[in-house]
Amino acid sequence: MQKIKKSFSVLFIISSVLLCFSCRSIRQPDSVPEALNYSDEDIVHNEIERINKFLETEPVRALWRASLLGRQEVIDKCIENIEVRLDAAVEDKNYLSAKNYYKSLKAVKPEWKSQKYTYNQLESLASGDIPGSGKNTKAPAKISDCMKAAVTVWVDRGVKVKNGAGYADIVIGSGFFIDERGYIVTNYHVIDSMVNPKYEGYSRLYIKLSDDNITKIPAKVIGYDSLLDLALLKVEITPDYVLNLGSSSDLEIGDKISAIGTPVGLEGTLTSGIVSSFDRKLLALGNVFQIDAAVNSGNSGGPLIDSNLKVQAIVFAGLLQLQGLNFAIPVEYLKQELIYLYGRGEIIHPWIACFGNTKREAGKKLGLEVQYVLPGGSGFMSGLVAGDVITSLDGKKITTLDDFNFLMMAYETETILECKYISAGGEEKKCLVYLERRPEHPSLTVFDSDLITSSFIPLFGMKLIPSSTTNKNSYRIEKIIPGSSADEMSFSENDSVTVNGVAVDQKSEVIITSLSTKRKKKAFLDVVINLGASFDSPYYF
């Protein structure tokens, strides 16, 4: 079981002593990208050259840039290029890439259609033999059958030396069969050493069946998602039982659930409890369940089943020092991306380089409010600005941040989608967004790419404006993001702050700033406050 080490919003104690910034002092990027002026012929010429280069390696990006440019001859050239690639992808049975090409072509040119196949046909071909999608003839009829569908995941990492003595380095987790062909679901962090290029040691993967704790059966990793902490394994045996994947829409808070796994090496352990909450933000994408069923180290990757013996979630973490505070990944996330776990191997999540949260008014959820746009990113190039409220993506309604994040799990990078939104001025608008690769550390990307005045919005929840011509580190707070670190630390608009320094702690994956301030809500007392922001956050999209 993965231990929860930190939250995404980190608050540091108030101190009268400056933090020692040994990692990095205050600095600003040399330049920040600006929107392209397509009325300038030189810029247009350079953009066309750039598009032609993109056509060689990133044809969908080229098509998107051509659509932003608006030159029909350039758009047509890109469309012809992608049509050829689409046909080649279908011929090679690379249906996932074919889907991306088809979707992008339709986004740019809605009247476009293939004479050979429809999008639904490509989608059906891509998902034809996904594990867990076929008829299950080995579904459990009772809870003891469910126990036999669960396995122990055993990762042998050789020997580690501590204090001069050698110890077996073993990682133990749990998993469960989702397909009669031997496909197993577990957590990524259980099998991390099998696929993580940063790990250079010995690592071998096995499973053990619940009724045989001696025989180690070799397994291989088929796909993994480090961001959602999921992995798909394969063994060359036929399981006695296979679990069906349920739907969390069938669950309510307070419903009874049961966890099956191998806590502290005890194979085939069943514990029960209830669903305590559905909306804990402990992953960089989406919400997880909070449960009070007892789980411990070794439960990671095990199934959380309901009274109908269907999997509703995958156990992944808990607070070891506290009882009854444990967490599981909703099965909907697994179902949404099984096609990519099976067909791609490593899952690369997309984003449009923005930051924001659900827009609420009078108790209603109106959409996803954009609070920050990364200069040079997809959202920036598409024309999105802070204050816009996204209401639709690819024709599907968006009312919350969670809606958007869940929908994005169904798409891959290098895809163009239509995005509808209500502008900051109240107008209904639409644009085309290009799904870029989500960086490993979004906060670090923002900090390295933008000025402090803007980057502090997603990092700490405050927009700054310079307040002094003599002290370049002196600012005034123009806006506070509700619920942010700045809001929780009682900062207000028009409070003055001096940024003493900014440090990047690579080990803890936290960006820390030290601020000298006089806060209106705290009687304008002189204090120094240290604020921290995690390298990632569920509010980036």
Coordinates of N, CA, C and O in Angstrom, one line a residue, residues 29 73 91 120 122 135 144 163 195 223 233 238 257 295 301 342 393 395 407 428 436-437 447 481 483 485 489 504 519:
P29 N 12.3 34.1 -16.5 CA 12.7 33.6 -17.8 C 13.1 34.7 -18.7 O 12.7 35.8 -18.5
E73 N -5.1 26.9 -48.2 CA -4.2 26.0 -48.9 C -3.2 25.2 -48.0 O -2.9 24.1 -48.3
E91 N -4.3 0.2 -42.4 CA -3.6 -1.0 -43.0 C -2.7 -1.7 -42.1 O -2.6 -3.0 -42.1
N120 N -16.8 5.2 -35.6 CA -17.3 4.1 -34.8 C -16.7 2.8 -35.1 O -16.4 2.0 -34.3
L122 N -13.7 2.4 -36.5 CA -12.3 2.4 -36.0 C -12.3 2.2 -34.5 O -11.4 1.4 -34.0
K135 N -17.2 -11.6 -23.0 CA -18.1 -12.3 -22.1 C -17.3 -13.1 -21.1 O -16.3 -13.8 -21.4
S144 N -16.1 -16.4 -1.7 CA -14.9 -17.3 -1.7 C -14.3 -17.4 -3.1 O -13.1 -17.6 -3.3
N163 N 23.5 -1.9 6.8 CA 24.4 -2.1 8.0 C 25.3 -3.3 7.9 O 25.5 -4.0 8.8
V195 N 9.6 -1.2 -14.9 CA 9.4 -0.3 -16.1 C 10.0 1.1 -15.9 O 10.2 1.8 -16.9
G223 N 1.0 -2.9 -19.7 CA 0.8 -1.4 -19.8 C 0.8 -0.9 -18.4 O 0.5 -1.6 -17.4
L233 N -1.0 -6.5 -16.2 CA -0.1 -7.6 -16.3 C -0.7 -8.8 -17.1 O -1.9 -8.8 -17.3
T238 N -4.6 -20.0 -17.2 CA -6.1 -19.7 -17.2 C -6.6 -19.7 -15.8 O -6.5 -20.7 -15.1
I257 N -18.5 -2.3 1.2 CA -17.5 -2.8 0.3 C -16.5 -3.7 1.0 O -16.4 -3.7 2.2
V295 N -6.9 -1.9 5.4 CA -5.9 -2.3 4.4 C -4.5 -1.9 5.0 O -4.3 -1.0 5.8
G301 N -3.2 -2.6 -5.1 CA -3.6 -3.2 -6.4 C -4.7 -4.2 -6.2 O -5.2 -4.8 -7.2
Y342 N -3.7 -1.6 -22.7 CA -3.5 -2.8 -23.5 C -2.8 -2.5 -24.8 O -2.0 -3.3 -25.3
L393 N -16.4 19.8 -24.5 CA -15.2 19.3 -25.2 C -15.6 18.1 -26.0 O -16.2 17.2 -25.6
G395 N -17.9 17.9 -28.1 CA -19.3 17.8 -28.1 C -19.9 17.2 -26.9 O -21.2 17.0 -26.8
L407 N -13.0 13.0 -19.0 CA -13.1 12.9 -20.5 C -11.7 12.9 -21.2 O -11.5 12.1 -22.1
E428 N -20.6 33.3 -26.0 CA -20.3 31.9 -26.3 C -19.4 31.7 -27.4 O -19.6 32.3 -28.5
E436 N -1.5 18.2 -25.9 CA -0.1 18.1 -25.8 C 0.2 17.0 -24.7 O -0.6 16.7 -23.9
R437 N 1.5 16.7 -24.6 CA 1.9 15.7 -23.6 C 2.0 16.5 -22.2 O 2.6 17.5 -22.1
F447 N 6.8 27.3 -13.5 CA 7.7 28.2 -12.8 C 8.9 28.5 -13.7 O 9.4 29.7 -13.8
I481 N -7.0 33.3 -5.5 CA -7.8 32.2 -6.0 C -8.4 31.5 -4.7 O -7.7 31.1 -3.8
G483 N -9.7 29.0 -2.0 CA -9.2 27.7 -1.7 C -7.8 27.4 -1.9 O -7.3 26.3 -1.6
S485 N -3.5 28.1 -1.4 CA -2.6 28.3 -0.3 C -2.7 29.7 0.2 O -2.7 30.0 1.4
M489 N -4.0 31.0 3.9 CA -3.1 31.8 4.8 C -3.5 33.2 5.0 O -2.7 34.0 5.4
V504 N 13.5 25.3 -5.2 CA 13.0 24.0 -5.8 C 13.6 22.9 -5.0 O 14.8 22.6 -5.1
R519 N -0.5 41.6 6.1 CA -1.8 41.2 5.6 C -2.9 41.9 6.3 O -2.9 42.1 7.5

